[in-house]
Amino acid sequence: MSKSDYIAQTSISYRKKYGQFFTPSLVASIMAKWVTENHPKTILDPAFGLGIFYEEISQLNLRNKWHLTTYEIDDNILSYLDDIQNKTNITIFNKDYLESDFNTYDAIICNPPYMRFQKFINRHDILPKIEQQIGKKLVGYSNIASIFLIKALQQLNVRGRLAFILPFEFFNTGYGKEIKKTLIEKYLLKQIIICANEKDIFPDATTTICILLCQNDQLKQDIKITNINNTQEIKEISNISEYYHHPLDHIQLPYQKKWTPIILSLISQQKIPKGFCKLSEYGTFKRGIATGANDFFALNKNKIEQLRISDNNVCLCITKSHLITKAIFTDDDLILLVKQDKPIYCLDVEEINNQAVKNYIKLGEEKAYHQRYLTKNRKPWYKLEKREPAPILFGVFNRGRLKVIRNFTSAIHFTCYHGFYPNIFGQNLINQLFIYLMSDIGQDIIKMNKRSYGNNLDKFEPGDLNNSYCPNVEQLNAINEEEVREIISIANMDKKEAIIMSNKLIEKIMDD
Ligand SMILES: C[S@@+](CC[C@H](N)C(=O)[O-])C[C@H]1O[C@@H](n2cnc3c(N)ncnc32)[C@H](O)[C@@H]1O
């Protein structure tokens, strides 16, 4: 049974449940060649799927005898593999890998299931056993793939090799720190391969994918960074160890720091300009209001009137990203949206004894909005967190250019945007910061902290923005106020022109 048959016959929700995203054979082949270079006798694949790694290793016609031990939790997928079951050099356990023993192996090759650990049924039994084995507490490990890696690293024989697929954003997570520390301090990590343009290479993937190559040889060597842009490039690689773009010393990859910006800055040739500081020096980006039931909380004028809800119990709110189309959002734009009867209000209960409000809440409860994940944990369920309007808004999801908006209205916003809240250093530099964020230089630098979702879709968490770089106070203050105002008034009508002007202004302060 081929991969395409299995995919055709299996629903995407089923595959998601098990984290069944398959490694393309070109990528699997590179990984297989790397892990088998030192003639391993015992090989482990913790997450078998349709067995691409076994297939690739078999095709290498290795001189030595080898045996692959593998785990696959899903008996359904295994039922598609009757031809493999008869082979003598493979043992397939239809079991949870995380519950398996800690035998060690000469080579480990894995594309782990990538899903939230919270969803995992046996996590309360599994974690303590793994913690005992590795002698460390596993706190905050929200993704199952990272637990696979922790366990696998424990199972690697001396001189053994490991090739592991991980989402690139893993290097930015808090829980990833411990693993990064182990990888660096024990000199395990030899190479990181980043698969850019991932839809071409990994049609299945929803995030940017990278491959870790590790060897348990205690040799301090440079860590090689390889950036692969398309399948043609992979086809031409004969020896992956010799194919890399940047050698990095271990101190260049501190485990406490996010690795994505460090690595991306190498790949994109994008350097942090001289004097730049963290955006967090000027304030904080925070996520918008998470309602847990936007359908209930987002309201338009007509509906408010129908429900007879008074103005005291609603507030102006950007409830959807597409409601703002320009770089500048003014009261005139807001009035237009009200006229167009767009959902530009949000329920903001101030008078709980007001009959109209009571009726609407009751209606919400009849529709079970109060039993949703977020609402049921809120007391009372209809009372939203308080937020001030933010003078700069930043789109959470972006395709191509990053959506940056200078908000001059008193509207608050839902989670479609992150809002910037300036501190005392930032409050007089809001327009300058906005211009920087809108400029090409600003956009390229901010993008270094993005999380790619594939298909050119980038996501930012507030922390990604707070940690990104921007000009320092002297540089921002060197921007002429009048020019700033001119750009803002032009941005209201002609964004392209405003970007060109912003570029010039930012280039000027960088040269100074
Ligand atoms: C990302 S897929 C990779 C499959 C294959 N190795 C490949 O690269 O194409 C992960 C596989 O692990 C299986 N799986 C999920 N959770 C597992 C667990 N706890 N133990 C073993 N296998 C698991 C899934 O059913 C899925 O087939």
PDB file of C-alpha atoms in Angstrom, residues 69-167:
ATOM      1  CA  THR A  69      13.325  -1.633  16.086  1.00  0.00           C
ATOM      2  CA  THR A  70      10.320   0.559  15.651  1.00  0.00           C
ATOM      3  CA  TYR A  71       7.170   1.726  17.420  1.00  0.00           C
ATOM      4  CA  GLU A  72       3.833   2.722  16.006  1.00  0.00           C
ATOM      5  CA  ILE A  73       0.876   3.436  18.243  1.00  0.00           C
ATOM      6  CA  ASP A  74      -1.756   3.241  15.512  1.00  0.00           C
ATOM      7  CA  ASP A  75      -2.700  -0.325  14.535  1.00  0.00           C
ATOM      8  CA  ASN A  76      -4.743   0.967  11.624  1.00  0.00           C
ATOM      9  CA  ILE A  77      -1.727   2.399   9.798  1.00  0.00           C
ATOM     10  CA  LEU A  78       0.187  -0.803  10.472  1.00  0.00           C
ATOM     11  CA  SER A  79      -2.542  -2.842   8.815  1.00  0.00           C
ATOM     12  CA  TYR A  80      -1.502  -1.182   5.532  1.00  0.00           C
ATOM     13  CA  LEU A  81       1.975  -2.647   5.808  1.00  0.00           C
ATOM     14  CA  ASP A  82       1.596  -6.405   5.418  1.00  0.00           C
ATOM     15  CA  ASP A  83       4.651  -6.744   3.157  1.00  0.00           C
ATOM     16  CA  ILE A  84       6.988  -5.364   5.824  1.00  0.00           C
ATOM     17  CA  GLN A  85       5.750  -7.647   8.603  1.00  0.00           C
ATOM     18  CA  ASN A  86       7.546 -10.677   7.105  1.00  0.00           C
ATOM     19  CA  LYS A  87      10.994  -9.097   6.990  1.00  0.00           C
ATOM     20  CA  THR A  88      13.521 -10.444   9.455  1.00  0.00           C
ATOM     21  CA  ASN A  89      15.538  -7.291  10.022  1.00  0.00           C
ATOM     22  CA  ILE A  90      12.702  -5.324  11.569  1.00  0.00           C
ATOM     23  CA  THR A  91      10.701  -5.579  14.801  1.00  0.00           C
ATOM     24  CA  ILE A  92       7.584  -3.479  14.847  1.00  0.00           C
ATOM     25  CA  PHE A  93       5.943  -2.831  18.199  1.00  0.00           C
ATOM     26  CA  ASN A  94       2.373  -1.695  17.975  1.00  0.00           C
ATOM     27  CA  LYS A  95       2.913   0.326  21.124  1.00  0.00           C
ATOM     28  CA  ASP A  96       3.429   3.784  22.486  1.00  0.00           C
ATOM     29  CA  TYR A  97       7.132   4.587  22.107  1.00  0.00           C
ATOM     30  CA  LEU A  98       7.092   6.757  25.218  1.00  0.00           C
ATOM     31  CA  GLU A  99       6.074   3.704  27.254  1.00  0.00           C
ATOM     32  CA  SER A 100       8.798   1.502  25.804  1.00  0.00           C
ATOM     33  CA  ASP A 101      11.939   0.523  27.676  1.00  0.00           C
ATOM     34  CA  PHE A 102      15.192   2.439  27.463  1.00  0.00           C
ATOM     35  CA  ASN A 103      17.239   0.042  25.302  1.00  0.00           C
ATOM     36  CA  THR A 104      20.091   1.738  23.519  1.00  0.00           C
ATOM     37  CA  TYR A 105      20.849   1.889  19.793  1.00  0.00           C
ATOM     38  CA  ASP A 106      23.691   2.673  17.387  1.00  0.00           C
ATOM     39  CA  ALA A 107      21.434   4.856  15.260  1.00  0.00           C
ATOM     40  CA  ILE A 108      18.117   6.597  15.785  1.00  0.00           C
ATOM     41  CA  ILE A 109      16.044   8.115  13.013  1.00  0.00           C
ATOM     42  CA  CYS A 110      12.743   9.818  13.657  1.00  0.00           C
ATOM     43  CA  ASN A 111      10.000  12.099  12.484  1.00  0.00           C
ATOM     44  CA  PRO A 112       8.034  12.298  15.743  1.00  0.00           C
ATOM     45  CA  PRO A 113       4.330  13.053  16.008  1.00  0.00           C
ATOM     46  CA  TYR A 114       3.957  16.769  16.473  1.00  0.00           C
ATOM     47  CA  MET A 115       1.052  17.523  18.770  1.00  0.00           C
ATOM     48  CA  ARG A 116       0.237  19.011  22.080  1.00  0.00           C
ATOM     49  CA  PHE A 117       1.294  16.844  24.973  1.00  0.00           C
ATOM     50  CA  GLN A 118      -1.829  17.837  26.907  1.00  0.00           C
ATOM     51  CA  LYS A 119      -3.861  15.777  24.476  1.00  0.00           C
ATOM     52  CA  PHE A 120      -1.849  12.712  25.226  1.00  0.00           C
ATOM     53  CA  ILE A 121      -3.854  10.235  27.276  1.00  0.00           C
ATOM     54  CA  ASN A 122      -1.152   8.589  29.350  1.00  0.00           C
ATOM     55  CA  ARG A 123       1.003  11.595  30.041  1.00  0.00           C
ATOM     56  CA  HIS A 124       0.622  11.311  33.820  1.00  0.00           C
ATOM     57  CA  ASP A 125       2.054   7.758  33.776  1.00  0.00           C
ATOM     58  CA  ILE A 126       4.717   8.447  31.190  1.00  0.00           C
ATOM     59  CA  LEU A 127       6.427  11.607  32.374  1.00  0.00           C
ATOM     60  CA  PRO A 128       7.528  10.376  35.815  1.00  0.00           C
ATOM     61  CA  LYS A 129       9.166   7.296  34.247  1.00  0.00           C
ATOM     62  CA  ILE A 130      11.095   9.361  31.728  1.00  0.00           C
ATOM     63  CA  GLU A 131      12.024  11.905  34.394  1.00  0.00           C
ATOM     64  CA  GLN A 132      13.404   9.122  36.561  1.00  0.00           C
ATOM     65  CA  GLN A 133      15.464   7.796  33.676  1.00  0.00           C
ATOM     66  CA  ILE A 134      16.989  11.107  32.673  1.00  0.00           C
ATOM     67  CA  GLY A 135      17.275  12.436  36.230  1.00  0.00           C
ATOM     68  CA  LYS A 136      15.544  15.721  35.374  1.00  0.00           C
ATOM     69  CA  LYS A 137      12.085  17.207  35.858  1.00  0.00           C
ATOM     70  CA  LEU A 138      10.233  17.819  32.628  1.00  0.00           C
ATOM     71  CA  VAL A 139       8.327  21.035  33.144  1.00  0.00           C
ATOM     72  CA  GLY A 140       6.269  22.796  30.499  1.00  0.00           C
ATOM     73  CA  TYR A 141       6.897  20.297  27.721  1.00  0.00           C
ATOM     74  CA  SER A 142       3.850  21.161  25.760  1.00  0.00           C
ATOM     75  CA  ASN A 143       4.756  19.223  22.634  1.00  0.00           C
ATOM     76  CA  ILE A 144       5.071  15.487  22.392  1.00  0.00           C
ATOM     77  CA  ALA A 145       7.834  15.731  19.747  1.00  0.00           C
ATOM     78  CA  SER A 146      10.222  17.201  22.302  1.00  0.00           C
ATOM     79  CA  ILE A 147       9.641  14.290  24.704  1.00  0.00           C
ATOM     80  CA  PHE A 148      10.434  11.892  21.847  1.00  0.00           C
ATOM     81  CA  LEU A 149      13.745  13.699  21.351  1.00  0.00           C
ATOM     82  CA  ILE A 150      14.619  13.716  25.063  1.00  0.00           C
ATOM     83  CA  LYS A 151      13.990  10.011  25.313  1.00  0.00           C
ATOM     84  CA  ALA A 152      15.786   9.172  22.071  1.00  0.00           C
ATOM     85  CA  LEU A 153      18.896  11.113  23.106  1.00  0.00           C
ATOM     86  CA  GLN A 154      19.039   8.900  26.211  1.00  0.00           C
ATOM     87  CA  GLN A 155      18.984   5.818  24.023  1.00  0.00           C
ATOM     88  CA  LEU A 156      21.921   6.668  21.812  1.00  0.00           C
ATOM     89  CA  ASN A 157      24.978   4.446  22.175  1.00  0.00           C
ATOM     90  CA  VAL A 158      28.438   5.962  22.367  1.00  0.00           C
ATOM     91  CA  ARG A 159      29.402   7.085  18.848  1.00  0.00           C
ATOM     92  CA  GLY A 160      25.785   6.531  17.866  1.00  0.00           C
ATOM     93  CA  ARG A 161      24.078   8.891  15.415  1.00  0.00           C
ATOM     94  CA  LEU A 162      20.641  10.442  15.541  1.00  0.00           C
ATOM     95  CA  ALA A 163      18.621  12.256  12.886  1.00  0.00           C
ATOM     96  CA  PHE A 164      15.449  13.952  14.065  1.00  0.00           C
ATOM     97  CA  ILE A 165      12.842  16.110  12.400  1.00  0.00           C
ATOM     98  CA  LEU A 166      11.504  19.002  14.455  1.00  0.00           C
ATOM     99  CA  PRO A 167       9.551  22.166  13.844  1.00  0.00           C
TER     100      PRO A 167
END
